[in-house]
Amino acid sequence: MSPSGAETPRSRGTYAKGVARRQEILDRAIEVFAQRGGSRTSLRAIAQEVGVTHAALTHYFGSLDELLVAVYRESAQRLEEAAASRDNDGGADPRGGADGRGGDPADDTRGGADPADDAGRAGDADALISPAEAMRISAAENREIPGMVQLYSTLVASALDGAHPAAQAFATDRFSRLRDELAARVRALQASGSLRADLDPALVAALVIAASDGLQTQWLLDASVDHEAALALLDRLLAPPAV
């Protein structure tokens, strides 16, 4: 910065290098956690695995929780972007986020978009993916990277402990956005007659999330648990009776 407070070319260059260095560390951390999951360890141990100094890691990520949150969010965003790229190439993958895109369904509202707008853009509500199906699709994607599933579970478990504010903020925000997004889908499907009209959208959203996360935990402990089939069953239970 100059004495007047204006940004100088040198300060811009230093900032850009810092951003690039942080991304480089994050890229390596994603590789490490994809293999090992999010089991509790120290920043010092992670720094050694990533191949940087402890000081460098704490400079860019102030705490272990901040690093774990950054790794999970970046990984989820990459999955979403990869699926979007497949869609643009005309090779849409049936796996992906809550509307067929990859990544975390909660990230469909990234950037502050109104989840109701997502439902409205579908045009034909009958074609809108149901909440349980959205989570089933996400589960199929998650099976490819079990380390990130474990990392997510670690973050949610840490969120229950007041000593982990970054994890708590992450989980609280994610659940809130995901409930809103799925509830919007419920309302659209109810309006089209594709989902039981006597159900409270907010409660359906909360139930689907609870079922998906619980099944995910069971799958981590026992790979024979069919997460996807159980969510497909829940989807059928929420459908209106056949006429």
PDB file of N, CA and C in Angstrom, residues 70-134:
ATOM      1  N   ALA A  70     -12.296 -25.634   4.660  1.00  0.00           N
ATOM      2  CA  ALA A  70     -11.828 -25.195   3.345  1.00  0.00           C
ATOM      3  C   ALA A  70     -11.641 -26.382   2.406  1.00  0.00           C
ATOM      4  N   VAL A  71     -11.092 -27.466   2.918  1.00  0.00           N
ATOM      5  CA  VAL A  71     -10.877 -28.667   2.104  1.00  0.00           C
ATOM      6  C   VAL A  71     -12.212 -29.239   1.633  1.00  0.00           C
ATOM      7  N   TYR A  72     -13.176 -29.348   2.537  1.00  0.00           N
ATOM      8  CA  TYR A  72     -14.471 -29.925   2.169  1.00  0.00           C
ATOM      9  C   TYR A  72     -15.182 -29.051   1.135  1.00  0.00           C
ATOM     10  N   ARG A  73     -15.211 -27.744   1.369  1.00  0.00           N
ATOM     11  CA  ARG A  73     -15.921 -26.844   0.454  1.00  0.00           C
ATOM     12  C   ARG A  73     -15.277 -26.832  -0.925  1.00  0.00           C
ATOM     13  N   GLU A  74     -13.950 -26.802  -0.968  1.00  0.00           N
ATOM     14  CA  GLU A  74     -13.260 -26.789  -2.255  1.00  0.00           C
ATOM     15  C   GLU A  74     -13.503 -28.097  -3.003  1.00  0.00           C
ATOM     16  N   SER A  75     -13.468 -29.207  -2.294  1.00  0.00           N
ATOM     17  CA  SER A  75     -13.709 -30.505  -2.923  1.00  0.00           C
ATOM     18  C   SER A  75     -15.125 -30.582  -3.484  1.00  0.00           C
ATOM     19  N   ALA A  76     -16.121 -30.127  -2.702  1.00  0.00           N
ATOM     20  CA  ALA A  76     -17.510 -30.147  -3.155  1.00  0.00           C
ATOM     21  C   ALA A  76     -17.702 -29.255  -4.375  1.00  0.00           C
ATOM     22  N   GLN A  77     -17.049 -28.098  -4.373  1.00  0.00           N
ATOM     23  CA  GLN A  77     -17.179 -27.180  -5.504  1.00  0.00           C
ATOM     24  C   GLN A  77     -16.576 -27.795  -6.768  1.00  0.00           C
ATOM     25  N   ARG A  78     -15.462 -28.492  -6.617  1.00  0.00           N
ATOM     26  CA  ARG A  78     -14.833 -29.117  -7.781  1.00  0.00           C
ATOM     27  C   ARG A  78     -15.724 -30.201  -8.378  1.00  0.00           C
ATOM     28  N   LEU A  79     -16.377 -30.970  -7.520  1.00  0.00           N
ATOM     29  CA  LEU A  79     -17.298 -31.995  -8.011  1.00  0.00           C
ATOM     30  C   LEU A  79     -18.437 -31.352  -8.798  1.00  0.00           C
ATOM     31  N   GLU A  80     -18.945 -30.237  -8.275  1.00  0.00           N
ATOM     32  CA  GLU A  80     -20.046 -29.543  -8.951  1.00  0.00           C
ATOM     33  C   GLU A  80     -19.601 -29.003 -10.300  1.00  0.00           C
ATOM     34  N   GLU A  81     -18.413 -28.406 -10.343  1.00  0.00           N
ATOM     35  CA  GLU A  81     -17.912 -27.839 -11.588  1.00  0.00           C
ATOM     36  C   GLU A  81     -17.628 -28.934 -12.617  1.00  0.00           C
ATOM     37  N   ALA A  82     -17.132 -30.078 -12.145  1.00  0.00           N
ATOM     38  CA  ALA A  82     -16.849 -31.186 -13.059  1.00  0.00           C
ATOM     39  C   ALA A  82     -18.136 -31.705 -13.687  1.00  0.00           C
ATOM     40  N   ALA A  83     -19.189 -31.831 -12.870  1.00  0.00           N
ATOM     41  CA  ALA A  83     -20.468 -32.307 -13.391  1.00  0.00           C
ATOM     42  C   ALA A  83     -21.077 -31.286 -14.341  1.00  0.00           C
ATOM     43  N   ALA A  84     -20.937 -29.989 -14.022  1.00  0.00           N
ATOM     44  CA  ALA A  84     -21.456 -28.945 -14.904  1.00  0.00           C
ATOM     45  C   ALA A  84     -20.746 -28.984 -16.249  1.00  0.00           C
ATOM     46  N   SER A  85     -19.443 -29.266 -16.215  1.00  0.00           N
ATOM     47  CA  SER A  85     -18.677 -29.363 -17.452  1.00  0.00           C
ATOM     48  C   SER A  85     -19.149 -30.540 -18.293  1.00  0.00           C
ATOM     49  N   ARG A  86     -19.455 -31.669 -17.626  1.00  0.00           N
ATOM     50  CA  ARG A  86     -19.985 -32.821 -18.356  1.00  0.00           C
ATOM     51  C   ARG A  86     -21.324 -32.481 -18.997  1.00  0.00           C
ATOM     52  N   ASP A  87     -22.157 -31.730 -18.252  1.00  0.00           N
ATOM     53  CA  ASP A  87     -23.460 -31.335 -18.787  1.00  0.00           C
ATOM     54  C   ASP A  87     -23.285 -30.473 -20.033  1.00  0.00           C
ATOM     55  N   ASN A  88     -22.344 -29.524 -19.973  1.00  0.00           N
ATOM     56  CA  ASN A  88     -22.114 -28.618 -21.095  1.00  0.00           C
ATOM     57  C   ASN A  88     -21.592 -29.359 -22.318  1.00  0.00           C
ATOM     58  N   ASP A  89     -20.900 -30.482 -22.072  1.00  0.00           N
ATOM     59  CA  ASP A  89     -20.374 -31.283 -23.174  1.00  0.00           C
ATOM     60  C   ASP A  89     -21.410 -32.246 -23.731  1.00  0.00           C
ATOM     61  N   GLY A  90     -22.611 -32.196 -23.142  1.00  0.00           N
ATOM     62  CA  GLY A  90     -23.664 -33.082 -23.618  1.00  0.00           C
ATOM     63  C   GLY A  90     -23.602 -34.468 -23.037  1.00  0.00           C
ATOM     64  N   GLY A  91     -22.761 -34.644 -21.998  1.00  0.00           N
ATOM     65  CA  GLY A  91     -22.632 -35.962 -21.388  1.00  0.00           C
ATOM     66  C   GLY A  91     -23.014 -35.914 -19.936  1.00  0.00           C
ATOM     67  N   ALA A  92     -24.219 -35.467 -19.648  1.00  0.00           N
ATOM     68  CA  ALA A  92     -24.661 -35.320 -18.265  1.00  0.00           C
ATOM     69  C   ALA A  92     -24.520 -36.626 -17.510  1.00  0.00           C
ATOM     70  N   ASP A  93     -23.971 -36.521 -16.320  1.00  0.00           N
ATOM     71  CA  ASP A  93     -23.777 -37.676 -15.456  1.00  0.00           C
ATOM     72  C   ASP A  93     -24.958 -37.770 -14.509  1.00  0.00           C
ATOM     73  N   PRO A  94     -25.572 -38.947 -14.358  1.00  0.00           N
ATOM     74  CA  PRO A  94     -26.709 -39.070 -13.451  1.00  0.00           C
ATOM     75  C   PRO A  94     -26.344 -38.817 -12.011  1.00  0.00           C
ATOM     76  N   ARG A  95     -25.050 -38.865 -11.681  1.00  0.00           N
ATOM     77  CA  ARG A  95     -24.641 -38.544 -10.328  1.00  0.00           C
ATOM     78  C   ARG A  95     -24.423 -37.045 -10.240  1.00  0.00           C
ATOM     79  N   GLY A  96     -24.511 -36.480  -9.043  1.00  0.00           N
ATOM     80  CA  GLY A  96     -24.240 -35.072  -8.896  1.00  0.00           C
ATOM     81  C   GLY A  96     -24.975 -34.466  -7.747  1.00  0.00           C
ATOM     82  N   GLY A  97     -25.172 -33.147  -7.783  1.00  0.00           N
ATOM     83  CA  GLY A  97     -25.820 -32.445  -6.687  1.00  0.00           C
ATOM     84  C   GLY A  97     -27.322 -32.543  -6.753  1.00  0.00           C
ATOM     85  N   ALA A  98     -27.987 -31.625  -6.080  1.00  0.00           N
ATOM     86  CA  ALA A  98     -29.429 -31.749  -5.897  1.00  0.00           C
ATOM     87  C   ALA A  98     -30.224 -31.569  -7.178  1.00  0.00           C
ATOM     88  N   ASP A  99     -29.616 -31.064  -8.241  1.00  0.00           N
ATOM     89  CA  ASP A  99     -30.351 -30.990  -9.499  1.00  0.00           C
ATOM     90  C   ASP A  99     -29.584 -31.698 -10.606  1.00  0.00           C
ATOM     91  N   GLY A 100     -28.771 -32.683 -10.197  1.00  0.00           N
ATOM     92  CA  GLY A 100     -28.018 -33.438 -11.179  1.00  0.00           C
ATOM     93  C   GLY A 100     -26.591 -32.959 -11.313  1.00  0.00           C
ATOM     94  N   ARG A 101     -26.263 -31.813 -10.706  1.00  0.00           N
ATOM     95  CA  ARG A 101     -24.883 -31.346 -10.712  1.00  0.00           C
ATOM     96  C   ARG A 101     -24.129 -32.061  -9.616  1.00  0.00           C
ATOM     97  N   GLY A 102     -22.790 -32.082  -9.748  1.00  0.00           N
ATOM     98  CA  GLY A 102     -21.986 -32.748  -8.732  1.00  0.00           C
ATOM     99  C   GLY A 102     -21.872 -31.910  -7.482  1.00  0.00           C
ATOM    100  N   GLY A 103     -21.287 -32.515  -6.456  1.00  0.00           N
ATOM    101  CA  GLY A 103     -20.993 -31.771  -5.239  1.00  0.00           C
ATOM    102  C   GLY A 103     -22.059 -31.871  -4.183  1.00  0.00           C
ATOM    103  N   ASP A 104     -21.937 -30.997  -3.196  1.00  0.00           N
ATOM    104  CA  ASP A 104     -22.829 -30.990  -2.047  1.00  0.00           C
ATOM    105  C   ASP A 104     -24.143 -30.305  -2.415  1.00  0.00           C
ATOM    106  N   PRO A 105     -25.298 -30.952  -2.193  1.00  0.00           N
ATOM    107  CA  PRO A 105     -26.574 -30.307  -2.516  1.00  0.00           C
ATOM    108  C   PRO A 105     -26.725 -28.947  -1.867  1.00  0.00           C
ATOM    109  N   ALA A 106     -26.149 -28.753  -0.695  1.00  0.00           N
ATOM    110  CA  ALA A 106     -26.273 -27.466  -0.014  1.00  0.00           C
ATOM    111  C   ALA A 106     -25.604 -26.357  -0.798  1.00  0.00           C
ATOM    112  N   ASP A 107     -24.633 -26.703  -1.656  1.00  0.00           N
ATOM    113  CA  ASP A 107     -23.928 -25.689  -2.414  1.00  0.00           C
ATOM    114  C   ASP A 107     -24.720 -25.189  -3.606  1.00  0.00           C
ATOM    115  N   ASP A 108     -25.910 -25.751  -3.851  1.00  0.00           N
ATOM    116  CA  ASP A 108     -26.747 -25.250  -4.938  1.00  0.00           C
ATOM    117  C   ASP A 108     -27.200 -23.824  -4.677  1.00  0.00           C
ATOM    118  N   THR A 109     -27.149 -23.389  -3.407  1.00  0.00           N
ATOM    119  CA  THR A 109     -27.557 -22.029  -3.081  1.00  0.00           C
ATOM    120  C   THR A 109     -26.347 -21.156  -2.812  1.00  0.00           C
ATOM    121  N   ARG A 110     -25.164 -21.577  -3.262  1.00  0.00           N
ATOM    122  CA  ARG A 110     -23.974 -20.779  -3.044  1.00  0.00           C
ATOM    123  C   ARG A 110     -24.152 -19.413  -3.677  1.00  0.00           C
ATOM    124  N   GLY A 111     -23.705 -18.390  -2.985  1.00  0.00           N
ATOM    125  CA  GLY A 111     -23.809 -17.051  -3.514  1.00  0.00           C
ATOM    126  C   GLY A 111     -25.072 -16.345  -3.097  1.00  0.00           C
ATOM    127  N   GLY A 112     -25.871 -16.948  -2.225  1.00  0.00           N
ATOM    128  CA  GLY A 112     -27.036 -16.265  -1.683  1.00  0.00           C
ATOM    129  C   GLY A 112     -28.285 -16.378  -2.530  1.00  0.00           C
ATOM    130  N   ALA A 113     -28.286 -17.266  -3.540  1.00  0.00           N
ATOM    131  CA  ALA A 113     -29.474 -17.407  -4.374  1.00  0.00           C
ATOM    132  C   ALA A 113     -30.634 -17.950  -3.561  1.00  0.00           C
ATOM    133  N   ASP A 114     -31.836 -17.546  -3.951  1.00  0.00           N
ATOM    134  CA  ASP A 114     -33.036 -18.022  -3.267  1.00  0.00           C
ATOM    135  C   ASP A 114     -33.329 -19.435  -3.749  1.00  0.00           C
ATOM    136  N   PRO A 115     -33.396 -20.426  -2.847  1.00  0.00           N
ATOM    137  CA  PRO A 115     -33.656 -21.794  -3.280  1.00  0.00           C
ATOM    138  C   PRO A 115     -34.981 -21.937  -4.004  1.00  0.00           C
ATOM    139  N   ALA A 116     -35.929 -21.055  -3.707  1.00  0.00           N
ATOM    140  CA  ALA A 116     -37.217 -21.117  -4.396  1.00  0.00           C
ATOM    141  C   ALA A 116     -37.046 -20.809  -5.877  1.00  0.00           C
ATOM    142  N   ASP A 117     -36.054 -19.967  -6.215  1.00  0.00           N
ATOM    143  CA  ASP A 117     -35.803 -19.656  -7.614  1.00  0.00           C
ATOM    144  C   ASP A 117     -35.370 -20.902  -8.370  1.00  0.00           C
ATOM    145  N   ASP A 118     -34.605 -21.762  -7.692  1.00  0.00           N
ATOM    146  CA  ASP A 118     -34.143 -22.993  -8.313  1.00  0.00           C
ATOM    147  C   ASP A 118     -35.331 -23.857  -8.704  1.00  0.00           C
ATOM    148  N   ALA A 119     -36.322 -23.942  -7.809  1.00  0.00           N
ATOM    149  CA  ALA A 119     -37.518 -24.729  -8.101  1.00  0.00           C
ATOM    150  C   ALA A 119     -38.299 -24.104  -9.245  1.00  0.00           C
ATOM    151  N   GLY A 120     -38.390 -22.773  -9.251  1.00  0.00           N
ATOM    152  CA  GLY A 120     -39.153 -22.092 -10.278  1.00  0.00           C
ATOM    153  C   GLY A 120     -38.550 -22.240 -11.657  1.00  0.00           C
ATOM    154  N   ARG A 121     -37.214 -22.287 -11.725  1.00  0.00           N
ATOM    155  CA  ARG A 121     -36.555 -22.398 -13.015  1.00  0.00           C
ATOM    156  C   ARG A 121     -36.806 -23.747 -13.671  1.00  0.00           C
ATOM    157  N   ALA A 122     -37.234 -24.727 -12.878  1.00  0.00           N
ATOM    158  CA  ALA A 122     -37.434 -26.062 -13.438  1.00  0.00           C
ATOM    159  C   ALA A 122     -38.561 -26.077 -14.461  1.00  0.00           C
ATOM    160  N   GLY A 123     -39.474 -25.077 -14.364  1.00  0.00           N
ATOM    161  CA  GLY A 123     -40.575 -25.017 -15.310  1.00  0.00           C
ATOM    162  C   GLY A 123     -41.596 -26.095 -15.020  1.00  0.00           C
ATOM    163  N   ASP A 124     -41.322 -27.302 -15.408  1.00  0.00           N
ATOM    164  CA  ASP A 124     -42.218 -28.429 -15.160  1.00  0.00           C
ATOM    165  C   ASP A 124     -41.855 -29.048 -13.818  1.00  0.00           C
ATOM    166  N   ALA A 125     -42.697 -28.832 -12.802  1.00  0.00           N
ATOM    167  CA  ALA A 125     -42.377 -29.312 -11.456  1.00  0.00           C
ATOM    168  C   ALA A 125     -42.302 -30.826 -11.404  1.00  0.00           C
ATOM    169  N   ASP A 126     -42.993 -31.524 -12.337  1.00  0.00           N
ATOM    170  CA  ASP A 126     -42.940 -32.986 -12.340  1.00  0.00           C
ATOM    171  C   ASP A 126     -41.521 -33.478 -12.604  1.00  0.00           C
ATOM    172  N   ALA A 127     -40.731 -32.661 -13.295  1.00  0.00           N
ATOM    173  CA  ALA A 127     -39.367 -33.068 -13.635  1.00  0.00           C
ATOM    174  C   ALA A 127     -38.376 -32.702 -12.535  1.00  0.00           C
ATOM    175  N   LEU A 128     -38.826 -32.000 -11.517  1.00  0.00           N
ATOM    176  CA  LEU A 128     -37.936 -31.580 -10.444  1.00  0.00           C
ATOM    177  C   LEU A 128     -37.508 -32.783  -9.616  1.00  0.00           C
ATOM    178  N   ILE A 129     -36.250 -32.858  -9.309  1.00  0.00           N
ATOM    179  CA  ILE A 129     -35.736 -33.965  -8.505  1.00  0.00           C
ATOM    180  C   ILE A 129     -36.221 -33.817  -7.072  1.00  0.00           C
ATOM    181  N   SER A 130     -36.718 -34.886  -6.499  1.00  0.00           N
ATOM    182  CA  SER A 130     -37.244 -34.848  -5.135  1.00  0.00           C
ATOM    183  C   SER A 130     -36.114 -34.730  -4.118  1.00  0.00           C
ATOM    184  N   PRO A 131     -36.428 -34.312  -2.882  1.00  0.00           N
ATOM    185  CA  PRO A 131     -35.388 -34.196  -1.852  1.00  0.00           C
ATOM    186  C   PRO A 131     -34.625 -35.499  -1.617  1.00  0.00           C
ATOM    187  N   ALA A 132     -35.343 -36.608  -1.473  1.00  0.00           N
ATOM    188  CA  ALA A 132     -34.668 -37.883  -1.223  1.00  0.00           C
ATOM    189  C   ALA A 132     -33.814 -38.302  -2.415  1.00  0.00           C
ATOM    190  N   GLU A 133     -34.313 -38.051  -3.629  1.00  0.00           N
ATOM    191  CA  GLU A 133     -33.538 -38.384  -4.821  1.00  0.00           C
ATOM    192  C   GLU A 133     -32.306 -37.494  -4.928  1.00  0.00           C
ATOM    193  N   ALA A 134     -32.443 -36.223  -4.545  1.00  0.00           N
ATOM    194  CA  ALA A 134     -31.297 -35.316  -4.567  1.00  0.00           C
ATOM    195  C   ALA A 134     -30.185 -35.836  -3.667  1.00  0.00           C
TER     196      ALA A 134
END
